[in-house]
XYZ file of N, CA, C and O in Angstrom:
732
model
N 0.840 -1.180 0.000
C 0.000 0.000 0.000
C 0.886 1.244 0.000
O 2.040 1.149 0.417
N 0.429 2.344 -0.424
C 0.997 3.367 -0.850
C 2.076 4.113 0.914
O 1.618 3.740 1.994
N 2.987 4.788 0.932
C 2.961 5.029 2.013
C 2.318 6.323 2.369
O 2.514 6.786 3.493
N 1.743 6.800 1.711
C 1.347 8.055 1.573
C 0.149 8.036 2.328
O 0.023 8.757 3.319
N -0.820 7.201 1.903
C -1.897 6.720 2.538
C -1.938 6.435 4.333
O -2.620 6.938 5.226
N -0.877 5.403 4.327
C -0.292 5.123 5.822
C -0.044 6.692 6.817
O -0.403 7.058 7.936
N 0.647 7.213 5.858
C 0.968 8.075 7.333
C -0.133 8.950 7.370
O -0.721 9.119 8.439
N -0.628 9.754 5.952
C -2.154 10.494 6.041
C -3.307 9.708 6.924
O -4.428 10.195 7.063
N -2.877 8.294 7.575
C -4.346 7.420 8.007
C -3.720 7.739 9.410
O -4.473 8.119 10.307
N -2.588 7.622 9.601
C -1.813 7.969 11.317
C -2.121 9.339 11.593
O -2.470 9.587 12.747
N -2.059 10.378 10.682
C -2.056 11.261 11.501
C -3.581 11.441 11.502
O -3.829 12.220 12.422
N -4.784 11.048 10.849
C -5.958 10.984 11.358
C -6.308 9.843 12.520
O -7.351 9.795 13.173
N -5.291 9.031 12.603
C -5.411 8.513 14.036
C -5.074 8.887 15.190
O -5.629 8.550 16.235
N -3.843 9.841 15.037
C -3.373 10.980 16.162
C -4.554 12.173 16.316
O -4.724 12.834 17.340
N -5.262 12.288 15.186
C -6.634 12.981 16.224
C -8.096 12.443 16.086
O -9.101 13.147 15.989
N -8.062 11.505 16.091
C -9.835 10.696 15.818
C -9.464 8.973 16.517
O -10.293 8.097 16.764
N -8.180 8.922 16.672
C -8.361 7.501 17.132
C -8.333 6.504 16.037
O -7.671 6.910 15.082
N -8.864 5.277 15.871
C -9.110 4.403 15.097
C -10.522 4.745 14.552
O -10.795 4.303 13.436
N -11.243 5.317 15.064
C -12.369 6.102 14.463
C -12.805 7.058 12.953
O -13.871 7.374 12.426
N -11.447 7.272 12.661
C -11.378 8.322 11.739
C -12.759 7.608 10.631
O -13.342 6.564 10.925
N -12.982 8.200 9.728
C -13.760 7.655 8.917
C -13.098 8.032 7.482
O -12.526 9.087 7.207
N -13.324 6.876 6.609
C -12.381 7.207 5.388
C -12.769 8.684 4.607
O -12.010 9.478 4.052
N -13.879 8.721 4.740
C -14.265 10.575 4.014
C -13.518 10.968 4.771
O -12.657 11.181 3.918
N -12.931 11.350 5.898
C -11.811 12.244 7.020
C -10.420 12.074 5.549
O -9.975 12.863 4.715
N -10.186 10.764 5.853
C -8.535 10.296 5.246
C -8.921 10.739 3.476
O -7.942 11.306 2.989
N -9.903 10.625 2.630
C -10.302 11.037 1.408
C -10.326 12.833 1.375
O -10.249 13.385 0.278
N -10.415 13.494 2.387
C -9.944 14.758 2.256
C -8.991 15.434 2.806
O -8.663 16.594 2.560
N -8.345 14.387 3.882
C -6.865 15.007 3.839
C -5.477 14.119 2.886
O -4.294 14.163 3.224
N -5.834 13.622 2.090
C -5.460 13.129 1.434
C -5.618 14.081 -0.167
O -4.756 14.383 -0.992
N -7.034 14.342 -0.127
C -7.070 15.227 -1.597
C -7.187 14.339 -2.893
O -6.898 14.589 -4.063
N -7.739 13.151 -2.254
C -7.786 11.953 -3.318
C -9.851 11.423 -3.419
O -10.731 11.822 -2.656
N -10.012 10.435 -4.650
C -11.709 10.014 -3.960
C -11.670 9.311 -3.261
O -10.587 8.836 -2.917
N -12.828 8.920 -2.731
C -13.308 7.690 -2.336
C -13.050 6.561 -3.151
O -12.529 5.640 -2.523
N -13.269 6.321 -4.473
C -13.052 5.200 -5.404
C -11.606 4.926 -4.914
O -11.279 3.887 -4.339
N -10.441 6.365 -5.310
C -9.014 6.067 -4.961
C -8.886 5.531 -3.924
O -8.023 4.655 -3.971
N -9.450 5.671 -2.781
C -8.421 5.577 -1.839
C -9.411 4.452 -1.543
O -8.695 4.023 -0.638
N -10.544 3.525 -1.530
C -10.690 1.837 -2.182
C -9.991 0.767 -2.451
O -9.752 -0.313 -1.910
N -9.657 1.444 -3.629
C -8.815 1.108 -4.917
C -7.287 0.521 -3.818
O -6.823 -0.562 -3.461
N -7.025 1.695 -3.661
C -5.788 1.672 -2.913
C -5.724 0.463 -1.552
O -4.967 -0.504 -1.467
N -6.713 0.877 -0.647
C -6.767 0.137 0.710
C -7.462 -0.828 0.771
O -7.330 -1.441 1.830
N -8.347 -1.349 -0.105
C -9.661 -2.114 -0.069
C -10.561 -1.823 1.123
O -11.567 -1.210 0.764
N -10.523 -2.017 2.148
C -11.409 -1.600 3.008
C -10.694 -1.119 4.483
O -9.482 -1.273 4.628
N -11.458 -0.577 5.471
C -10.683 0.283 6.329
C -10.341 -0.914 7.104
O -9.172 -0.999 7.479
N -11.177 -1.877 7.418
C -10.385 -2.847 7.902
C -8.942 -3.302 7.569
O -8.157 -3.586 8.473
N -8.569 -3.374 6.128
C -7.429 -3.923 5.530
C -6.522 -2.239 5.736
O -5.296 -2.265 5.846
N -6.764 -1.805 5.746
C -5.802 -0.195 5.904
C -5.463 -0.410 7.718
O -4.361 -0.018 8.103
N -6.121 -0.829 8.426
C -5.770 -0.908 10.030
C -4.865 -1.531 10.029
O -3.784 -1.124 10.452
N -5.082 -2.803 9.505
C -4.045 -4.158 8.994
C -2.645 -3.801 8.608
O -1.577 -4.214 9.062
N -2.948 -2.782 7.495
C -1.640 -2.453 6.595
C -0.780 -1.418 7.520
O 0.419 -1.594 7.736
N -1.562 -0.265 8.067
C -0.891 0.842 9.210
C -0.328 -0.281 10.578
O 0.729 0.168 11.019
N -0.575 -1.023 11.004
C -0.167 -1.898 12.419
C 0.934 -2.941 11.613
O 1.792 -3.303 12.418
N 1.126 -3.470 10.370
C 1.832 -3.541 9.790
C 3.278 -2.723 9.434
O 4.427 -3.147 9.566
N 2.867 -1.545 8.992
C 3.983 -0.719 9.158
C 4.390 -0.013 10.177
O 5.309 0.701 9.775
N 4.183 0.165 11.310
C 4.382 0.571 12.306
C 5.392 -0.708 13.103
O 6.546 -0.495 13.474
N 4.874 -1.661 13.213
C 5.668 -2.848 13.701
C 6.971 -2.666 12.746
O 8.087 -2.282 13.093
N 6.585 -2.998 11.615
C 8.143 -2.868 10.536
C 9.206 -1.974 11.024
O 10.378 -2.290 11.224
N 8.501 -0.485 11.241
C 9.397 0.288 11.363
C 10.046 0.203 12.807
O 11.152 0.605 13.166
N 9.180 -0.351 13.444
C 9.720 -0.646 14.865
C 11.222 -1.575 14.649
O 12.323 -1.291 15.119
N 10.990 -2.326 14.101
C 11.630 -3.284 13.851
C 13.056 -3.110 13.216
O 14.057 -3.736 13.563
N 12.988 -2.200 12.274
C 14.101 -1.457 11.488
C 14.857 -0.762 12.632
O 16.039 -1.037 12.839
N 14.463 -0.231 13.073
C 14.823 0.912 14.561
C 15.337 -0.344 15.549
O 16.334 0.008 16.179
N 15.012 -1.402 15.780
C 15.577 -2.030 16.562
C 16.865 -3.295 15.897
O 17.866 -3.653 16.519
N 16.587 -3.614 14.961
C 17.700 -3.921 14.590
C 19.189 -3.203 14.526
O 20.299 -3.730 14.602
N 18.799 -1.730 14.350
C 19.739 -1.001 14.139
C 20.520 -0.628 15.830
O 21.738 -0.635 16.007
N 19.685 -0.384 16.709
C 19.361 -0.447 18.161
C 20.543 -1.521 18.724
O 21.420 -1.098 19.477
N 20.506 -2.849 18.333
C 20.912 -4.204 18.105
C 22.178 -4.190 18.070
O 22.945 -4.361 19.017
N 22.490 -3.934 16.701
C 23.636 -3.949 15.753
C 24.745 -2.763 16.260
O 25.907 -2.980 15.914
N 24.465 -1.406 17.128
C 25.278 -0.564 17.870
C 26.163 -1.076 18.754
O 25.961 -2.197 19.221
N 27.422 -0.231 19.163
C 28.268 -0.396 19.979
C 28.380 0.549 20.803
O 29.096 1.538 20.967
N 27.342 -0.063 21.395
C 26.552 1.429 22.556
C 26.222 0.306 24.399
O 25.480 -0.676 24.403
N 26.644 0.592 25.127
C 26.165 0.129 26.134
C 24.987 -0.519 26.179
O 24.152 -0.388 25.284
N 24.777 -1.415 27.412
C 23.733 -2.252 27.810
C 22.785 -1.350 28.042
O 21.656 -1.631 27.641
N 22.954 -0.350 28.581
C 22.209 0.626 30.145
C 21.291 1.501 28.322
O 20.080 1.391 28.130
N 22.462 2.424 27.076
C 22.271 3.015 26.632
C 21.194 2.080 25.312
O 20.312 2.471 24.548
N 21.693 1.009 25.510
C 20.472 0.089 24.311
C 19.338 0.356 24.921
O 18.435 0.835 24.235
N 19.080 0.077 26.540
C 17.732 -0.295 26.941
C 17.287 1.258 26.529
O 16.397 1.334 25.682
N 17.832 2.509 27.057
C 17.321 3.721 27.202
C 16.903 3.495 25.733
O 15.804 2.941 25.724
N 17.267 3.668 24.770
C 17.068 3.760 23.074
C 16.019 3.049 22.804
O 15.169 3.590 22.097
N 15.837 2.007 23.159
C 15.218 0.685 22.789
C 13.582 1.387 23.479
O 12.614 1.650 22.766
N 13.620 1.525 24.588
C 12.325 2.299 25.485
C 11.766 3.138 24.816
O 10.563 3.021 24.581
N 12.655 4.426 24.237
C 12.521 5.668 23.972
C 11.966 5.391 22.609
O 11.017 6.061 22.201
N 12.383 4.651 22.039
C 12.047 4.169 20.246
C 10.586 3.668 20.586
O 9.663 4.099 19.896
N 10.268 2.575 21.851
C 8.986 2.122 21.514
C 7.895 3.446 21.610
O 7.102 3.766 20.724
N 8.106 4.214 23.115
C 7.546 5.122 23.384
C 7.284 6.179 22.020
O 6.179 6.601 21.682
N 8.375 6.434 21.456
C 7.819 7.471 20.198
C 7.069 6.878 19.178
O 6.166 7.508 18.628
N 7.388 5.580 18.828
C 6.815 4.350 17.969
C 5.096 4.205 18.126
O 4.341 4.086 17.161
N 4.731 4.239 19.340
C 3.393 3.919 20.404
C 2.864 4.953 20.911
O 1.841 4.885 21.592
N 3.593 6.250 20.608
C 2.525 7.518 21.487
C 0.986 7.737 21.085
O 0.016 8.005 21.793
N 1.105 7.519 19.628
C -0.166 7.173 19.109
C -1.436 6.399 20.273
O -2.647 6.429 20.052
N -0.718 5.678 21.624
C -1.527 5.776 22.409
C -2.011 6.599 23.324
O -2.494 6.383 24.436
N -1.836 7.512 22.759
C -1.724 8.604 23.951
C -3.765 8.721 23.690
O -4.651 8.958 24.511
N -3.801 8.544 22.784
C -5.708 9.175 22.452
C -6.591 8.097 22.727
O -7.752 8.486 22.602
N -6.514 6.850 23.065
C -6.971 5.544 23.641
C -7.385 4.862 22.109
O -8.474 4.408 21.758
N -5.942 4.978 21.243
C -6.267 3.850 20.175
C -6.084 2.747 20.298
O -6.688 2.007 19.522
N -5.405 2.291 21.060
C -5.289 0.599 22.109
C -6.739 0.418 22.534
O -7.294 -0.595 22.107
N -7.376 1.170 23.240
C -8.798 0.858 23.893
C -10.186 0.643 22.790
O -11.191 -0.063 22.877
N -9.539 1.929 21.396
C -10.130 1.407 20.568
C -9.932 0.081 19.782
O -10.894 -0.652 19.547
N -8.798 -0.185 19.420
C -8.604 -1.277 18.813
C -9.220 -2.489 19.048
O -9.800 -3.223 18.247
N -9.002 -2.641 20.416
C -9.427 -3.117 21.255
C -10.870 -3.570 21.230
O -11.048 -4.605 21.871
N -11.777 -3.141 20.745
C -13.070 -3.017 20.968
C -13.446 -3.228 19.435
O -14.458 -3.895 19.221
N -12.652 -2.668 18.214
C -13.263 -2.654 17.484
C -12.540 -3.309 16.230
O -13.189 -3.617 15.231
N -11.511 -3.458 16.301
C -10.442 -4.520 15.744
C -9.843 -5.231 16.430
O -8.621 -5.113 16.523
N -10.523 -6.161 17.099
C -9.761 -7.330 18.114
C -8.755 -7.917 17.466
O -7.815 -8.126 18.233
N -8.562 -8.266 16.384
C -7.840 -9.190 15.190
C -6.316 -8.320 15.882
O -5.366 -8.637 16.598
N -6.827 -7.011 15.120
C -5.169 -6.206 15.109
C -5.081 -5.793 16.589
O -3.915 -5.467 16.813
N -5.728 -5.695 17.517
C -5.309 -4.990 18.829
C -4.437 -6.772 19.116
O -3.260 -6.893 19.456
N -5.076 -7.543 18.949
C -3.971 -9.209 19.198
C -2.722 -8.807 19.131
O -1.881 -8.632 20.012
N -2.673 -8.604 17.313
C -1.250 -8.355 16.975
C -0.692 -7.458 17.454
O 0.406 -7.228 16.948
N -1.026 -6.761 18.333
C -0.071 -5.095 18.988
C -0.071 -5.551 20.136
O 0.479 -4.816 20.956
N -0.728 -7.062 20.749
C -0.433 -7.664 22.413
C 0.675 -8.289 22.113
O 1.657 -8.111 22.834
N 0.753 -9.226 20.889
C 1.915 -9.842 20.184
C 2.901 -9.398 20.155
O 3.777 -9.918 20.847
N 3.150 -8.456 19.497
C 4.103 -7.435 19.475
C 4.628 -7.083 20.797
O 5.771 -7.356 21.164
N 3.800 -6.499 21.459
C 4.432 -5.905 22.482
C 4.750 -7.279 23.717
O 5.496 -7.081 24.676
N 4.348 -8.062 23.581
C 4.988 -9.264 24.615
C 6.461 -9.559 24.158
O 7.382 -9.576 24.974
N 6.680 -9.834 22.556
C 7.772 -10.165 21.926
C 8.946 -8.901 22.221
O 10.169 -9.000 22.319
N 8.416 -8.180 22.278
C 9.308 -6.618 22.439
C 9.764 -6.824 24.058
O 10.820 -6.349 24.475
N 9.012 -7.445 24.753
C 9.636 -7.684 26.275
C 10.933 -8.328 25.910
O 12.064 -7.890 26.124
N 10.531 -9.604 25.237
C 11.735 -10.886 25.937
C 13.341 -9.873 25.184
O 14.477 -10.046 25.624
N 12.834 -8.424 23.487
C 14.206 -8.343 23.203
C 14.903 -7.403 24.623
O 16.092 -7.311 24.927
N 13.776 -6.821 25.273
C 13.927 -5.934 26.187
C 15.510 -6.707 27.392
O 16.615 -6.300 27.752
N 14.519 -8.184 27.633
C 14.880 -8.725 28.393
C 16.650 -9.594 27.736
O 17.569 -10.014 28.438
N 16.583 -9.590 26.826
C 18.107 -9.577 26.413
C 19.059 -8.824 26.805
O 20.038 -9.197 27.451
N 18.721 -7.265 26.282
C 19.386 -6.609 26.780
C 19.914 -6.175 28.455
O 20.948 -5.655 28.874
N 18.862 -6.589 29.025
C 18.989 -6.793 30.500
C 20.548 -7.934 30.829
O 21.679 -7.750 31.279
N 19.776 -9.089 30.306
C 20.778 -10.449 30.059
C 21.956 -9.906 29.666
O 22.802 -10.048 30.549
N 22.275 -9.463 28.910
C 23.250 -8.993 28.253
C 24.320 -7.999 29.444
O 25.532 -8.081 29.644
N 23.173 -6.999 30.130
C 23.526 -5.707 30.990
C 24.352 -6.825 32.180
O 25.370 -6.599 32.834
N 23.668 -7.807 32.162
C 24.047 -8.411 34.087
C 25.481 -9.525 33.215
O 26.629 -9.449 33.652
N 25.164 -10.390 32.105
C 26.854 -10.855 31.824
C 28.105 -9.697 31.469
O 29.124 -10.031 30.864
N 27.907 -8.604 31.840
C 28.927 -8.119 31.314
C 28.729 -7.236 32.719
O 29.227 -6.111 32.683
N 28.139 -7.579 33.796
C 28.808 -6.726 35.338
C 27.944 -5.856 35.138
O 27.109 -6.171 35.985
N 27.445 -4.760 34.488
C 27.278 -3.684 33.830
C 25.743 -3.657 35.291
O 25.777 -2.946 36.295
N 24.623 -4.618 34.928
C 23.576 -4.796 36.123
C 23.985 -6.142 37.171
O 24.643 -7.180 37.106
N 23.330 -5.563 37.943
C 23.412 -6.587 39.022
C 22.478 -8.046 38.568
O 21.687 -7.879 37.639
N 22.538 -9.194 39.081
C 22.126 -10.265 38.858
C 20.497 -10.081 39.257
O 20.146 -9.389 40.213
N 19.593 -10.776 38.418
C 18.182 -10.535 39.039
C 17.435 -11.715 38.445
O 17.824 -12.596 37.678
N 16.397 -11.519 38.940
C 15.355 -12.605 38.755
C 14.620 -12.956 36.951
O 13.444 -13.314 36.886
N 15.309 -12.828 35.870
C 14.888 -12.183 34.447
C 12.854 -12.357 34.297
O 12.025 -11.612 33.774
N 12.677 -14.050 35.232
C 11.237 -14.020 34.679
C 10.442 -13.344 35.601
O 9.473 -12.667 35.259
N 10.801 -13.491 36.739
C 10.434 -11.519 37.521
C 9.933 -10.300 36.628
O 8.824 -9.831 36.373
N 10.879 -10.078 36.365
C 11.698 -8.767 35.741
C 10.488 -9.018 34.513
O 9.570 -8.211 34.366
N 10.660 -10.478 33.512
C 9.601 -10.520 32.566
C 8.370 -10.259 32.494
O 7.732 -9.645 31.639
N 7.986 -10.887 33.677
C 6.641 -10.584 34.470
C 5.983 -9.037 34.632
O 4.833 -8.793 34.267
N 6.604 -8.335 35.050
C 7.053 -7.269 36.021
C 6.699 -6.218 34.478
O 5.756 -5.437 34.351
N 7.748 -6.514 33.493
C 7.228 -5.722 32.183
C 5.952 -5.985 31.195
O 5.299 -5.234 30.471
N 5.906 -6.962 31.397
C 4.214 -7.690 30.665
C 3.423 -7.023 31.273
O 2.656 -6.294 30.644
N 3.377 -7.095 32.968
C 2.139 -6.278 33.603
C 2.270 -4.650 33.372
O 1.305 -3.892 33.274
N 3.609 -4.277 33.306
C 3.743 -2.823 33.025
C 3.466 -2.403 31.340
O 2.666 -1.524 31.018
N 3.982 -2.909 30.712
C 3.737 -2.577 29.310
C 2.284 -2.435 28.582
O 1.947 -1.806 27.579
N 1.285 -3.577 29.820
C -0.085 -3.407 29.438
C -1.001 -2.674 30.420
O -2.172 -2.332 30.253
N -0.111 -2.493 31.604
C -1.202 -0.927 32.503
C -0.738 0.168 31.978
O -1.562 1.082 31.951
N 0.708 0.496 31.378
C 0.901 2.167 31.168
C -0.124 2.289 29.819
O -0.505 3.429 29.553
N -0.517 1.355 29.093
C -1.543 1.273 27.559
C -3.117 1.503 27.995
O -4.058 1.592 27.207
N -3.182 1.577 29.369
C -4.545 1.622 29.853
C -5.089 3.095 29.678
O -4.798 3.756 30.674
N -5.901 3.944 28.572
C -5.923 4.995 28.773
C -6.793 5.081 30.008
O -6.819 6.301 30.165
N -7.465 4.609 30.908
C -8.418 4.996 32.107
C -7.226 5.584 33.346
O -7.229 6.537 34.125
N -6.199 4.401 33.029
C -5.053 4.411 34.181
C -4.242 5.509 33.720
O -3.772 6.076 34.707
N -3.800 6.167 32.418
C -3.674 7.312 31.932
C -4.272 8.431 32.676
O -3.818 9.231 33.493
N -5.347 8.258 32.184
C -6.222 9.417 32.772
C -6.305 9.740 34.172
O -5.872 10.832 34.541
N -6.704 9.098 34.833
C -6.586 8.650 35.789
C -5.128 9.289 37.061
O -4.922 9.518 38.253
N -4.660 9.305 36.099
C -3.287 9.870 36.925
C -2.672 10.665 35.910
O -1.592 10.263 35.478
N -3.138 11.671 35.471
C -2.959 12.800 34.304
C -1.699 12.917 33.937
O -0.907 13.824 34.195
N -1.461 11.356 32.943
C -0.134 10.726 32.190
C -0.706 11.075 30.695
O -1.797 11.127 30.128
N 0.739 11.292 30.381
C 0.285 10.468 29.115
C 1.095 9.661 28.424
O 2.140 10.311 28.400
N 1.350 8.350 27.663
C 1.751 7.349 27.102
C 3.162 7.468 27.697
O 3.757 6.887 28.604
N 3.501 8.571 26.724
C 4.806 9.171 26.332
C 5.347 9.112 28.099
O 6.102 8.224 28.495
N 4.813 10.198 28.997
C 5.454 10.257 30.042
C 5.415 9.200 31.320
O 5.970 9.352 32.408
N 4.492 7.935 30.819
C 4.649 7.088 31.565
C 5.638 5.923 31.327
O 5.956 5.032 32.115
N 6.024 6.122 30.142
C 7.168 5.242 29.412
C 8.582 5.066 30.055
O 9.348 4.166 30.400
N 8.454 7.119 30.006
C 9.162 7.420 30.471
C 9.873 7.591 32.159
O 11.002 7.917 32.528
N 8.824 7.265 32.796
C 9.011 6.832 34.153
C 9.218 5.128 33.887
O 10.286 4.773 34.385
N 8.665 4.286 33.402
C 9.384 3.269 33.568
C 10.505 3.232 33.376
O 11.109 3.081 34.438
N 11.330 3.311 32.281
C 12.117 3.824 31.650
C 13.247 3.982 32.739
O 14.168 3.196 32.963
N 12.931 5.334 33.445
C 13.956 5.908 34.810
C 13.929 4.687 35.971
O 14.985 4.276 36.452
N 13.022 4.312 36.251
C 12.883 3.261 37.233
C 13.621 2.296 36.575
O 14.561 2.100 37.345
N 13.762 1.594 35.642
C 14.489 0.559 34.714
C 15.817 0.986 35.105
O 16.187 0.261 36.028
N 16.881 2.031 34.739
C 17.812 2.290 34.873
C 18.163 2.687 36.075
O 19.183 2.239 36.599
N 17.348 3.610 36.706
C 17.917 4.166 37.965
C 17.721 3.600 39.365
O 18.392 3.806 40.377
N 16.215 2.535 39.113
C 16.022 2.554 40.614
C 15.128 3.025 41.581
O 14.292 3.854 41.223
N 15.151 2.679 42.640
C 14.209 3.165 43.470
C 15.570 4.537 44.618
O 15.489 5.726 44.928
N 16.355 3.710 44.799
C 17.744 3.967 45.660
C 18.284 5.614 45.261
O 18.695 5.844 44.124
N 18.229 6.763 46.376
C 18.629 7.585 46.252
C 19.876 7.694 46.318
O 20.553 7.197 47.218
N 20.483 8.606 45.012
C 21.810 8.438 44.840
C 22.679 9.790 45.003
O 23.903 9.758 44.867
């Protein structure tokens, strides 16, 4: 699919949610209805194709993430910071929509984001054989991010404590590296 389409459908998801309606994306686009059909087949298959490329690009970003000769401590920070900018898109409760209204693809973004633990949890592995972290419990620790990765996605728990995506990431994030321990 075009990429043109993709990111014109994101940034009507950065303000409508998964809600947008294709007349929205057919006039900020500047294209018809027939076109942009033609193009996506249906909005279902365009959700498909956008959670598609979004994972990809995740993916590109973390290989590269990977492949650096950058610290344990400085992968995880990168690696966090990449999902967080990757995922702010939750900041408007498109997880809650998905959720509700594309179960299929909200799966694949639980998928995703479980699989994104264990690379998480490499780098951890990685942090404690080389001295760098202290020794710890990893399926703890696994645990510990599964339950976190799917309450900071909670927009109620968002709300709730007047977060948003981005800055709750980012407190895990600090807690990940720094700790509870005043230094």
């Amino acid at each position: 699919m075009d990429e043109k389409i993709i990111r014109a459908a994101l940034d009507e998801i950065a303000q409508h949610s998964v809600m947008f309606t294709m007349d929205d994306l057919t006039r900020r686009l500047h294209i018809s209805k027939t076109s942009l059909y033609n193009a996506a087949g249906s909005k279902e298959n365009l959700i498909h194709e956008i959670i598609s490329y979004v994972i990809n690009d995740f993916d590109r970003g973390e290989k590269k993430i990977q492949d650096a000769e950058i610290s344990s401590t400085e992968k995880i920070s990168r690696y966090i910071d990449r999902y967080s900018e990757l995922f702010s898109m939750l900041e408007h409760g498109v997880y809650d929509d998905l959720k509700i209204n594309y179960p299929a693809e909200w799966q694949r973004c639980e998928e995703f984001r479980r699989s994104k633990v264990d690379v998480l949890l490499k780098f951890i592995d990685d942090g404690i054989k080389r001295e760098v972290f202290r020794p710890v419990n990893l399926a703890v620790v696994k645990r510990l991010l599964l339950f976190m990765s799917s309450i900071l996605s909670d927009s109620k728990f968002l709300a709730e404590n007047n977060l948003t995506y981005t800055q709750a990431i980012a407190a895990l994030r600090e807690l990940m590296l720094n700790g509870f321990v005043k230094r």
